[in-house]
PDB file of C-alpha atoms in Angstrom:
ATOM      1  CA  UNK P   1      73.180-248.466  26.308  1.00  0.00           C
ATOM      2  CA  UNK P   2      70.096-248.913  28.307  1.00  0.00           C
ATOM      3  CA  UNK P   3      70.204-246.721  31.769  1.00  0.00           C
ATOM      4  CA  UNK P   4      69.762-249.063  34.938  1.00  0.00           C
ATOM      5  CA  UNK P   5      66.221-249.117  36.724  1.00  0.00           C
ATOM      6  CA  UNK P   6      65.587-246.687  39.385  1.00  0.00           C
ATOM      7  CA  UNK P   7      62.965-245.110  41.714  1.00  0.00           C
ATOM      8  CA  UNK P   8      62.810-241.712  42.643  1.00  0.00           C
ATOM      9  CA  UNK P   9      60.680-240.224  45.564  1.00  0.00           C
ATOM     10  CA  UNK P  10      60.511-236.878  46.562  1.00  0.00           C
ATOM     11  CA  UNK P  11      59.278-234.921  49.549  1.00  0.00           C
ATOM     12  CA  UNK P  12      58.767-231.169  49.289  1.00  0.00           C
ATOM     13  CA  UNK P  13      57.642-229.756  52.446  1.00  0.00           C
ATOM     14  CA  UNK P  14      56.758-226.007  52.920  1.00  0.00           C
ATOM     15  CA  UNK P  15      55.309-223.186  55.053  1.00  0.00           C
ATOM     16  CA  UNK P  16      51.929-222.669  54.618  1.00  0.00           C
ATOM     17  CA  UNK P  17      51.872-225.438  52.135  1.00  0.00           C
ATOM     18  CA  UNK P  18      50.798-228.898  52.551  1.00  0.00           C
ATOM     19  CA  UNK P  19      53.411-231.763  51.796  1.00  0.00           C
ATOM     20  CA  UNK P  20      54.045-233.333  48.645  1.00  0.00           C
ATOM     21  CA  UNK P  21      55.266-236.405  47.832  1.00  0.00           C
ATOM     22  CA  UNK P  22      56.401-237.670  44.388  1.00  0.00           C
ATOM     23  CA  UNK P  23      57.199-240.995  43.379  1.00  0.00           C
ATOM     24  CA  UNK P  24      58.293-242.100  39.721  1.00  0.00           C
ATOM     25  CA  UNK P  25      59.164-246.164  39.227  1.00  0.00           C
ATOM     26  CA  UNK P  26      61.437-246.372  36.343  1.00  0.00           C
ATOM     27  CA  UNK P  27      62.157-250.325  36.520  1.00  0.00           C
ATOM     28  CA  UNK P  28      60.769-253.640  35.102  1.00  0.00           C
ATOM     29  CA  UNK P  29      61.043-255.014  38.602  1.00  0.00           C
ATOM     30  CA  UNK P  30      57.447-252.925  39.475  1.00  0.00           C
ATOM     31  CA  UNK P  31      55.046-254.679  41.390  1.00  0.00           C
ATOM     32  CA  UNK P  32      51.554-254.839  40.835  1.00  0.00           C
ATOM     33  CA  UNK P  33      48.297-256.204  42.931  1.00  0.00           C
ATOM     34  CA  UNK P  34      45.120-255.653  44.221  1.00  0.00           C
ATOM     35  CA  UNK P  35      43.279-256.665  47.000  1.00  0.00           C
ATOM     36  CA  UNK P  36      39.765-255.878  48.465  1.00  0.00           C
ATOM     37  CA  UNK P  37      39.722-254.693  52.337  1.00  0.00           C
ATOM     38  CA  UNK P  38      37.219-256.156  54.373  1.00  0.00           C
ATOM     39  CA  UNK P  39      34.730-256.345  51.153  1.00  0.00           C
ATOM     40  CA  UNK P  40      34.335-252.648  51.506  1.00  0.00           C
ATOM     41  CA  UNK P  41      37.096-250.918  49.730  1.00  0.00           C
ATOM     42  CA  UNK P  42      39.703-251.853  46.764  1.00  0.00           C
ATOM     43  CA  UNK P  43      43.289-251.453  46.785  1.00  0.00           C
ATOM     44  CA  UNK P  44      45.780-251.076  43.908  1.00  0.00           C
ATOM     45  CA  UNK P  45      49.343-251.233  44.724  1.00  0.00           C
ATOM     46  CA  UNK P  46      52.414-250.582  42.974  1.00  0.00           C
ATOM     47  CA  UNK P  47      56.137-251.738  44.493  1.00  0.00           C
ATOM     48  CA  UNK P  48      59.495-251.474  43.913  1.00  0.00           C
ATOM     49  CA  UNK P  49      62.175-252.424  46.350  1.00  0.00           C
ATOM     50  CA  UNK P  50      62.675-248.435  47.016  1.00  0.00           C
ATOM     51  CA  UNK P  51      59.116-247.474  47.834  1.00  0.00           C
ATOM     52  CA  UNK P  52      55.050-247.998  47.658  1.00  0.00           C
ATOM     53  CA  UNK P  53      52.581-246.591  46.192  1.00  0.00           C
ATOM     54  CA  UNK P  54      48.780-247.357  47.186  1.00  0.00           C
ATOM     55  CA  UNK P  55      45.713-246.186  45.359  1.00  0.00           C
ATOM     56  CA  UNK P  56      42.081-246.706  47.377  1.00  0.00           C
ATOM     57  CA  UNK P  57      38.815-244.871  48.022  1.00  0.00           C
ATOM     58  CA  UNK P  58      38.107-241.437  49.257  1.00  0.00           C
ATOM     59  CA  UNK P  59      38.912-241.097  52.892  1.00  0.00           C
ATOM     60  CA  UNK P  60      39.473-245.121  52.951  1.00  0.00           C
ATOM     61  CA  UNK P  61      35.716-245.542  53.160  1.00  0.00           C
ATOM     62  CA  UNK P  62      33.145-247.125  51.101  1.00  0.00           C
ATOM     63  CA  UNK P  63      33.084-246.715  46.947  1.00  0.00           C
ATOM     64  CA  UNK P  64      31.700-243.103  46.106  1.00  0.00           C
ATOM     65  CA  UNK P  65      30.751-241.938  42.397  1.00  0.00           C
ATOM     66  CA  UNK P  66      34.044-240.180  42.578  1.00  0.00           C
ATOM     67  CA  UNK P  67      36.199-243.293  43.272  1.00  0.00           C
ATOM     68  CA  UNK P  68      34.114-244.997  40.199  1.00  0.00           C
ATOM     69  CA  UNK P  69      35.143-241.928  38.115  1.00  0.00           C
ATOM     70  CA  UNK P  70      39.327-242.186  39.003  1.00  0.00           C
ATOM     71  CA  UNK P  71      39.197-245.746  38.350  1.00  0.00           C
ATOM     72  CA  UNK P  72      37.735-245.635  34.897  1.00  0.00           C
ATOM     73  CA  UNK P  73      40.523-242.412  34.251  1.00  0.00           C
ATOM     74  CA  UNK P  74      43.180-244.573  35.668  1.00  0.00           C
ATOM     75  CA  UNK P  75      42.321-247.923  33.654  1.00  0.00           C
ATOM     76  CA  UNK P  76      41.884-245.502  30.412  1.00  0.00           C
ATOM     77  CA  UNK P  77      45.196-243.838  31.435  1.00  0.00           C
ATOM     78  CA  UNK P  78      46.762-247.826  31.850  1.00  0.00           C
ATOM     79  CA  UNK P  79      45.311-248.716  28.567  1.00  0.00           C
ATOM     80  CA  UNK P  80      47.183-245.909  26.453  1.00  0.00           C
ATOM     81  CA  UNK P  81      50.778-246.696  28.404  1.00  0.00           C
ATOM     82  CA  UNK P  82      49.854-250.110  27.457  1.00  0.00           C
ATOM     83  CA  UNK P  83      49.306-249.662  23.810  1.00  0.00           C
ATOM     84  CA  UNK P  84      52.137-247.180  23.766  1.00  0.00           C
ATOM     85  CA  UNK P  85      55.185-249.746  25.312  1.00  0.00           C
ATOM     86  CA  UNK P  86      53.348-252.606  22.313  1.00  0.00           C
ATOM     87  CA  UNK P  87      53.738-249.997  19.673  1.00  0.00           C
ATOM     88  CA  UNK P  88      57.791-248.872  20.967  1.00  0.00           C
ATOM     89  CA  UNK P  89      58.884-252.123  21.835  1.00  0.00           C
ATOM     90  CA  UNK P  90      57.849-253.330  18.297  1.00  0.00           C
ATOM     91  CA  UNK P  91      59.236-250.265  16.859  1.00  0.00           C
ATOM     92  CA  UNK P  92      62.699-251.131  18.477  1.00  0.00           C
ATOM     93  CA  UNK P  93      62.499-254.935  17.408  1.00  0.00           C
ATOM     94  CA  UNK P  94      61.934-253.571  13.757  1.00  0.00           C
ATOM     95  CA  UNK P  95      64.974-251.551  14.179  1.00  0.00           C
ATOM     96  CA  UNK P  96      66.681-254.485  15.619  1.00  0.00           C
ATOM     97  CA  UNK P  97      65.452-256.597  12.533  1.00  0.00           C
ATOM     98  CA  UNK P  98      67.103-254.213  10.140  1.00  0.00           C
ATOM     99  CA  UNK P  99      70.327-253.603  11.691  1.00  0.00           C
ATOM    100  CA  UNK P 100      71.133-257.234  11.822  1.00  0.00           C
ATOM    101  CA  UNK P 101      70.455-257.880   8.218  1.00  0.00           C
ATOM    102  CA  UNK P 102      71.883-254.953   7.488  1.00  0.00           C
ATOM    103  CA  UNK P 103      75.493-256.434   8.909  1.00  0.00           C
TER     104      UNK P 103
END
């Protein structure tokens, strides 16, 4: 039994602690884009119909050596999850495979 797709978002708020917000997509209906504002700074965006989450440069200004650093981390970080759903899902169509010529 597969669990049905959700999004969770959290808000912790505190004294004498700055606000935190947490958000975890756990759906296939995600979406994904980017976009360039005003030729000046890049946008990624992830969606789902509970929430948004928006990734762009440090104090929405122009590209710094920092913002070049968290985009390689985050297209590193993207290219693991990637190769980790290929090798799971395949692992689960294997299993598949065998239980159906196993009955």
């Amino acid at each position: 039994m597969t669990p049905d797709p959700y999004t969770y978002i959290t808000v912790s708020v505190g004294p004498d602690r700055a606000p935190r917000v947490g958000v975890a997509f756990y759906t296939g209906e995600l979406r994904i884009y980017t976009a360039t504002l005003g030729d000046t700074r890049p946008l990624l965006s992830f969606g789902a119909a509970e929430g948004d989450v928006s990734i762009s440069t440090t104090g929405a200004g122009p590209v710094t050596e920092q913002d070049v650093t968290v985009a390689r981390e985050l297209f590193q970080a993207a290219a693991r999850y990637l190769a980790d759903c290929e090798r799971l899902y395949a692992a689960h169509l294997d299993q598949t495979d065998t239980s159906e010529t196993a009955a």
